[in-house]
Coordinates of C-alpha atoms in Angstrom, one line a residue:
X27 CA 9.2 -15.4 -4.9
X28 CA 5.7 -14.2 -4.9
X29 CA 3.0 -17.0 -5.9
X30 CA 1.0 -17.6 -9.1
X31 CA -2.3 -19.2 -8.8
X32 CA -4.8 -20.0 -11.5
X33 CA -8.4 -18.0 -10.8
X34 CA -11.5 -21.2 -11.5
X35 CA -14.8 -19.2 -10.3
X36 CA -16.0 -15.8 -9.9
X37 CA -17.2 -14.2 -7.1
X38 CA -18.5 -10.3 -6.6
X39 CA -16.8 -7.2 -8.2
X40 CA -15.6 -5.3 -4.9
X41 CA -18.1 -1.9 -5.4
X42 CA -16.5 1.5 -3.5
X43 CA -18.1 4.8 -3.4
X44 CA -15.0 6.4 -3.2
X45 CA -12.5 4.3 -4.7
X46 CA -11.4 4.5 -8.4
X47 CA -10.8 0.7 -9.4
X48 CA -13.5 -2.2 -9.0
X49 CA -11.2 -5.2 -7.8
X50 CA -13.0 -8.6 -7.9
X51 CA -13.1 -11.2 -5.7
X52 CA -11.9 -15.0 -7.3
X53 CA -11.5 -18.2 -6.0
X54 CA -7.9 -19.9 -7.1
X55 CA -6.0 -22.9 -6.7
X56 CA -3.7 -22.7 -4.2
X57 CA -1.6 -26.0 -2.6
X58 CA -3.7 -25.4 0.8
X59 CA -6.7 -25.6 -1.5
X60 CA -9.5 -22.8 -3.1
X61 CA -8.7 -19.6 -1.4
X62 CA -10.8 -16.2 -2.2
X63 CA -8.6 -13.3 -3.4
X64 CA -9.3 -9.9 -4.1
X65 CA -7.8 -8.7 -7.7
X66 CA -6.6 -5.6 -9.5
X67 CA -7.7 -5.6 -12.9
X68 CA -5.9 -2.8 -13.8
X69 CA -5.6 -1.8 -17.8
X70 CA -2.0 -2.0 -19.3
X71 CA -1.9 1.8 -19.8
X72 CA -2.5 2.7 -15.8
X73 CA 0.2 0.1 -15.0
X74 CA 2.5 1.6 -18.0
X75 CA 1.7 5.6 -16.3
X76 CA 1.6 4.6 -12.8
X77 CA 3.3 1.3 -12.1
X78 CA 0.9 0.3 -9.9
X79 CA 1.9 -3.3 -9.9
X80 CA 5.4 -2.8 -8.9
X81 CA 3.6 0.2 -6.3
X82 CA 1.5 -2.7 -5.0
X83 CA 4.1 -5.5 -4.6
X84 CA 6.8 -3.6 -3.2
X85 CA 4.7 -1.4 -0.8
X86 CA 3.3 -4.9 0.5
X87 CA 6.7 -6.1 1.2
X88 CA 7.9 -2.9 2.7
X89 CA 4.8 -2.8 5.2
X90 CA 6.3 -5.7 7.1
X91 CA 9.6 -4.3 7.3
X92 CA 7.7 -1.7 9.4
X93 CA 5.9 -4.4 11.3
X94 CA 2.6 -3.3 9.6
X95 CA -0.1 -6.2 8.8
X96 CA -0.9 -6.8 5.0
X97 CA -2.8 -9.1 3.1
X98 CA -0.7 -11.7 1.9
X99 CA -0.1 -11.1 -1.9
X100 CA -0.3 -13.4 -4.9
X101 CA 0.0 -13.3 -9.0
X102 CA -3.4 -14.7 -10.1
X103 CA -3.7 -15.5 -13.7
X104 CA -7.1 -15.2 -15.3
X105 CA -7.6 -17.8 -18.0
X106 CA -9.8 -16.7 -21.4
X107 CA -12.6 -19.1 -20.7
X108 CA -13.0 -18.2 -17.0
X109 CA -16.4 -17.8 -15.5
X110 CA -17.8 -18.4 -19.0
X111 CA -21.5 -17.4 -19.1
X112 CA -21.2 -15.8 -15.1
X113 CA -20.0 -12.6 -16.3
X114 CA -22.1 -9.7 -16.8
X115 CA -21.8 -7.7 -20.1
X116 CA -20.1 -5.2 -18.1
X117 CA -17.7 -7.5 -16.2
X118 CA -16.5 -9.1 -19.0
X119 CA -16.1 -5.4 -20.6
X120 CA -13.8 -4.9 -17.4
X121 CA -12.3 -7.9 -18.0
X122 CA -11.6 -8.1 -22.1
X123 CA -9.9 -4.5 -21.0
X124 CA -7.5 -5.6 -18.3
X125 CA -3.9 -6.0 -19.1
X126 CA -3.5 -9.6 -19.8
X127 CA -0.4 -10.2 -17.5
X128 CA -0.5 -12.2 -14.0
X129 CA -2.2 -9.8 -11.7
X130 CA -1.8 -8.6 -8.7
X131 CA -4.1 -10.1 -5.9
X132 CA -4.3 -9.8 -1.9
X133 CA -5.6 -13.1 0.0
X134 CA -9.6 -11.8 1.3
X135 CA -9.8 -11.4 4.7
X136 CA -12.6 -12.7 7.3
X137 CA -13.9 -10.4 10.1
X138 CA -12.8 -6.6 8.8
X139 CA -14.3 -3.5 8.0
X140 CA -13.5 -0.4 6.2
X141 CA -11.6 2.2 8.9
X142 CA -13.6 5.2 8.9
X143 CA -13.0 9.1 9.5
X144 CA -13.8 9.3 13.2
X145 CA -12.7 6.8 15.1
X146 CA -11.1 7.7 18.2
X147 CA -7.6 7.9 18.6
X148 CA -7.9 5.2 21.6
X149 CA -9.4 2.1 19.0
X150 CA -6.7 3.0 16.4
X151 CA -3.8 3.2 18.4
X152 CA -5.2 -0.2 19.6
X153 CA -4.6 -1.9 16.3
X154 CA -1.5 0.2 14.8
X155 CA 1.1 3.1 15.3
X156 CA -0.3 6.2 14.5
X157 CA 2.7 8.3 13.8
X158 CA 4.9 5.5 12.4
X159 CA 2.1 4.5 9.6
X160 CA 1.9 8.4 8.7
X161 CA 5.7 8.3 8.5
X162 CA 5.6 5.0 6.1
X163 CA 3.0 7.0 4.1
X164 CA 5.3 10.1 3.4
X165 CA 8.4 7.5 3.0
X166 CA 6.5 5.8 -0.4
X167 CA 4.9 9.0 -0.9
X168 CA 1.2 7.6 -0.6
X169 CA -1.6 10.6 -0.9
X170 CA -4.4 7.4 -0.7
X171 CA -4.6 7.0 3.4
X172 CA -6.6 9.4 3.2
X173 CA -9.6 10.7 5.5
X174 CA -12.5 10.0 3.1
X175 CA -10.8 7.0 1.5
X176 CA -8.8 5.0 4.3
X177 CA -7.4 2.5 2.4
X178 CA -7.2 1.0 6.2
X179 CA -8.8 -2.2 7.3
X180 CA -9.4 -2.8 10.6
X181 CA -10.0 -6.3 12.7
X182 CA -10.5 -7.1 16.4
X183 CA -6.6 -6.7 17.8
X184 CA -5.0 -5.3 14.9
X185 CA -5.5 -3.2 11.6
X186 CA -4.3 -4.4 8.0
X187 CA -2.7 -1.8 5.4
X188 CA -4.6 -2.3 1.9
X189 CA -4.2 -0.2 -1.7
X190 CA -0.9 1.4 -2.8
X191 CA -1.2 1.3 -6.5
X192 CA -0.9 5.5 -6.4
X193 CA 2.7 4.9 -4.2
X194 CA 6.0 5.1 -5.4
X195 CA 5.4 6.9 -8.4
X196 CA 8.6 7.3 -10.5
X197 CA 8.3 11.3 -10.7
X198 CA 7.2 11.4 -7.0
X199 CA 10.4 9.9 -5.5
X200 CA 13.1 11.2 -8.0
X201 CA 14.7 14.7 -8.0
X202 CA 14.1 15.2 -4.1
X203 CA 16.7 16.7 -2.2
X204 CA 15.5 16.5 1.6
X205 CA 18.4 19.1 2.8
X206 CA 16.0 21.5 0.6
X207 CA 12.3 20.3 0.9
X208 CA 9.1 19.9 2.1
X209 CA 6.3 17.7 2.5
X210 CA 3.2 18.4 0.0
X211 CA -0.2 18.8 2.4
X212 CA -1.5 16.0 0.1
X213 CA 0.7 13.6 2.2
X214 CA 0.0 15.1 5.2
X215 CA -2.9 17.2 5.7
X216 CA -5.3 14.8 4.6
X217 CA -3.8 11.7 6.2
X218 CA -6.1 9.6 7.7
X219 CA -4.1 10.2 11.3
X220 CA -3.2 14.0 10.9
X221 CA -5.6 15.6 13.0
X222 CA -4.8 12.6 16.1
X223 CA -1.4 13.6 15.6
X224 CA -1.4 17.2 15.5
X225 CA -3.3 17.6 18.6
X226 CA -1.1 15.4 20.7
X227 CA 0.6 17.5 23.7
X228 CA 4.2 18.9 22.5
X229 CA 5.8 16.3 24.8
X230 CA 4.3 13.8 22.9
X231 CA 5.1 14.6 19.6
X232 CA 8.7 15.3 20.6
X233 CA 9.0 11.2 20.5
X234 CA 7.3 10.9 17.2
X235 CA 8.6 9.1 14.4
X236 CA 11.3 7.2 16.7
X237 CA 9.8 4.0 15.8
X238 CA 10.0 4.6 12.1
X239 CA 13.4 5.9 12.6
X240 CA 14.6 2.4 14.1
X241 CA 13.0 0.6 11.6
X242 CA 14.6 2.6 8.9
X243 CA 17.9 2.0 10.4
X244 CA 17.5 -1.7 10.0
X245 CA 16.0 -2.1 6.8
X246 CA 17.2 -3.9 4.3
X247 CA 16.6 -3.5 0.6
X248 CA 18.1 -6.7 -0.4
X249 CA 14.9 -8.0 0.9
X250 CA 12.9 -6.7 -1.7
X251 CA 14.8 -8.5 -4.6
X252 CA 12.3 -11.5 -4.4
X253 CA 9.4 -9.0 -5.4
X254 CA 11.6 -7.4 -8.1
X255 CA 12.8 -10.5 -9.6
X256 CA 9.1 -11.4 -9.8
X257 CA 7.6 -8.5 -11.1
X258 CA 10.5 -9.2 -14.2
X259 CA 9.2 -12.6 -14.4
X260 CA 5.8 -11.6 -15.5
X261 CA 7.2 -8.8 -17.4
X262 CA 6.7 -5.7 -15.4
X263 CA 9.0 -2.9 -15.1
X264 CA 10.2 -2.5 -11.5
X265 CA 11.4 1.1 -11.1
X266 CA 14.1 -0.7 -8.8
X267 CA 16.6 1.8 -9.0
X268 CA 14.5 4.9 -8.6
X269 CA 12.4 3.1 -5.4
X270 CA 16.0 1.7 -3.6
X271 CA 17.9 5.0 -4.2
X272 CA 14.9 6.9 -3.0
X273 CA 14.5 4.8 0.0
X274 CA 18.3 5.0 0.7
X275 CA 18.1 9.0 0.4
X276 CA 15.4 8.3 3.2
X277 CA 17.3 6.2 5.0
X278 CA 20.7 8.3 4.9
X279 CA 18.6 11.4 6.2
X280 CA 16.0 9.8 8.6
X281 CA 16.7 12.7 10.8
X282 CA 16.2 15.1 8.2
X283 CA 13.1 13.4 7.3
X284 CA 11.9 12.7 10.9
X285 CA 11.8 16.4 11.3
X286 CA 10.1 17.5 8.4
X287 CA 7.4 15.1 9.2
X288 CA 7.4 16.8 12.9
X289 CA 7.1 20.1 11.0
X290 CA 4.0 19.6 9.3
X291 CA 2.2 18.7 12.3
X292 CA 2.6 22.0 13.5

């Protein structure tokens, strides 16, 4: 089950030139002690059109099925009184307007920065798998990895994924018959690793997405009931059957799939 902590003090709003939310950054009560989280204050009516809670939660699971780093994950529930008199009029604004569920919240991490467009190819592929992370980005159907806004976090050894409220979106994922489709250039164009990947020799890219395909094989949805159980708890809708039989399609047709991602790197 995923953890609920109580926020007790305010930090910083999380400010983004390119991104469309303002998380902030709370210290809550955890059994290991105060521990800084960043949090979604999303407003009922974005999580009621996108179901970005359920996108967030899930996506965050699945990333580890895939052997991707995340941010641990956490409910934090934001009492009425908190930070009384440390607000700004417009933080409290922000605040008075979030949906007044639990809400999701990543742990902070120490020693990262922002990925940016540019990098080489050599200090990415250092930290993560290039083709198999633009594979998991078609598989939920994630337009944000993008090249302006990376959504990508990088550290010393290793690089964490970050952001999937826009993931998973119910009319996104239903309808799709992969015998009889392809892949929208907003998933791969603009992919933060498209232009590595599609200048990679043709040898190369013939042993793309084998990775992804082997996790795929193994994956097991069953391990995603904890998250959906949770998300009932606090009374959010989980878009469980859409996501699973989505996933399954995927999963049922990873060939299928593998090749159409090979296609658009063409």
């Amino acid at each position: 089950m995923i953890p609920i902590y109580e926020a007790i003090d305010f930090v910083t709003v999380v400010n983004s030139k390119v991104g469309h939310t303002k998380p902030w950054v709370v210290l809550a009560n955890t059994p290991e002690g105060l521990k800084p989280f960043v949090v979604k204050l999303y407003t009922t009516a974005q999580i009621e059109n996108l179901n970005c809670v359920t996108s967030e939660l899930i996506c965050n699971s699945l990333a580890k099925e895939f052997e991707f780093d995340v941010p641990d994950c956490a409910f934090i529930n934001i009492p009425d009184d908190f930070a009384f008199g440390k607000l700004s009029a417009q933080e409290q604004i922000q605040l008075n307007n979030a949906d007044p569920r639990p809400k999701f919240a990543t742990f902070q991490l120490s020693n990262i920065q922002q990925a940016i467009k540019g990098l080489s190819k050599r200090d990415f592929k250092k930290r993560i798998a290039l083709d198999t992370l633009y594979a998991f980005d078609n598989m939920i159907r994630n337009a944000d990895q993008g090249q302006q806004k990376t959504n990508l976090l990088v550290a010393l050894k290793t690089a964490f994924l970050i952001d999937h409220e826009l993931a998973l979106n119910k009319q996104n994922i239903t309808g799709i018959n992969l015998n009889d489709f392809r892949i929208e250039a907003k998933y791969t164009n603009h992919h933060l690793f498209y232009p590595y990947l599609r200048k990679a020799r043709g040898i190369v890219k013939q042993n793309y997405f084998d990775e992804f395909e082997q996790y795929l094989y193994l994956l097991n949805l069953n391990k995603l009931n904890p998250c959906y159980n949770s998300l009932s708890q606090q009374g959010y809708s989980t878009n469980k059957t859409q996501i699973n039989n989505w996933i399954e399609n995927v999963k049922e047709k990873s060939t299928i799939f593998a090749n159409l991602l090979k296609a658009s790197l063409q």
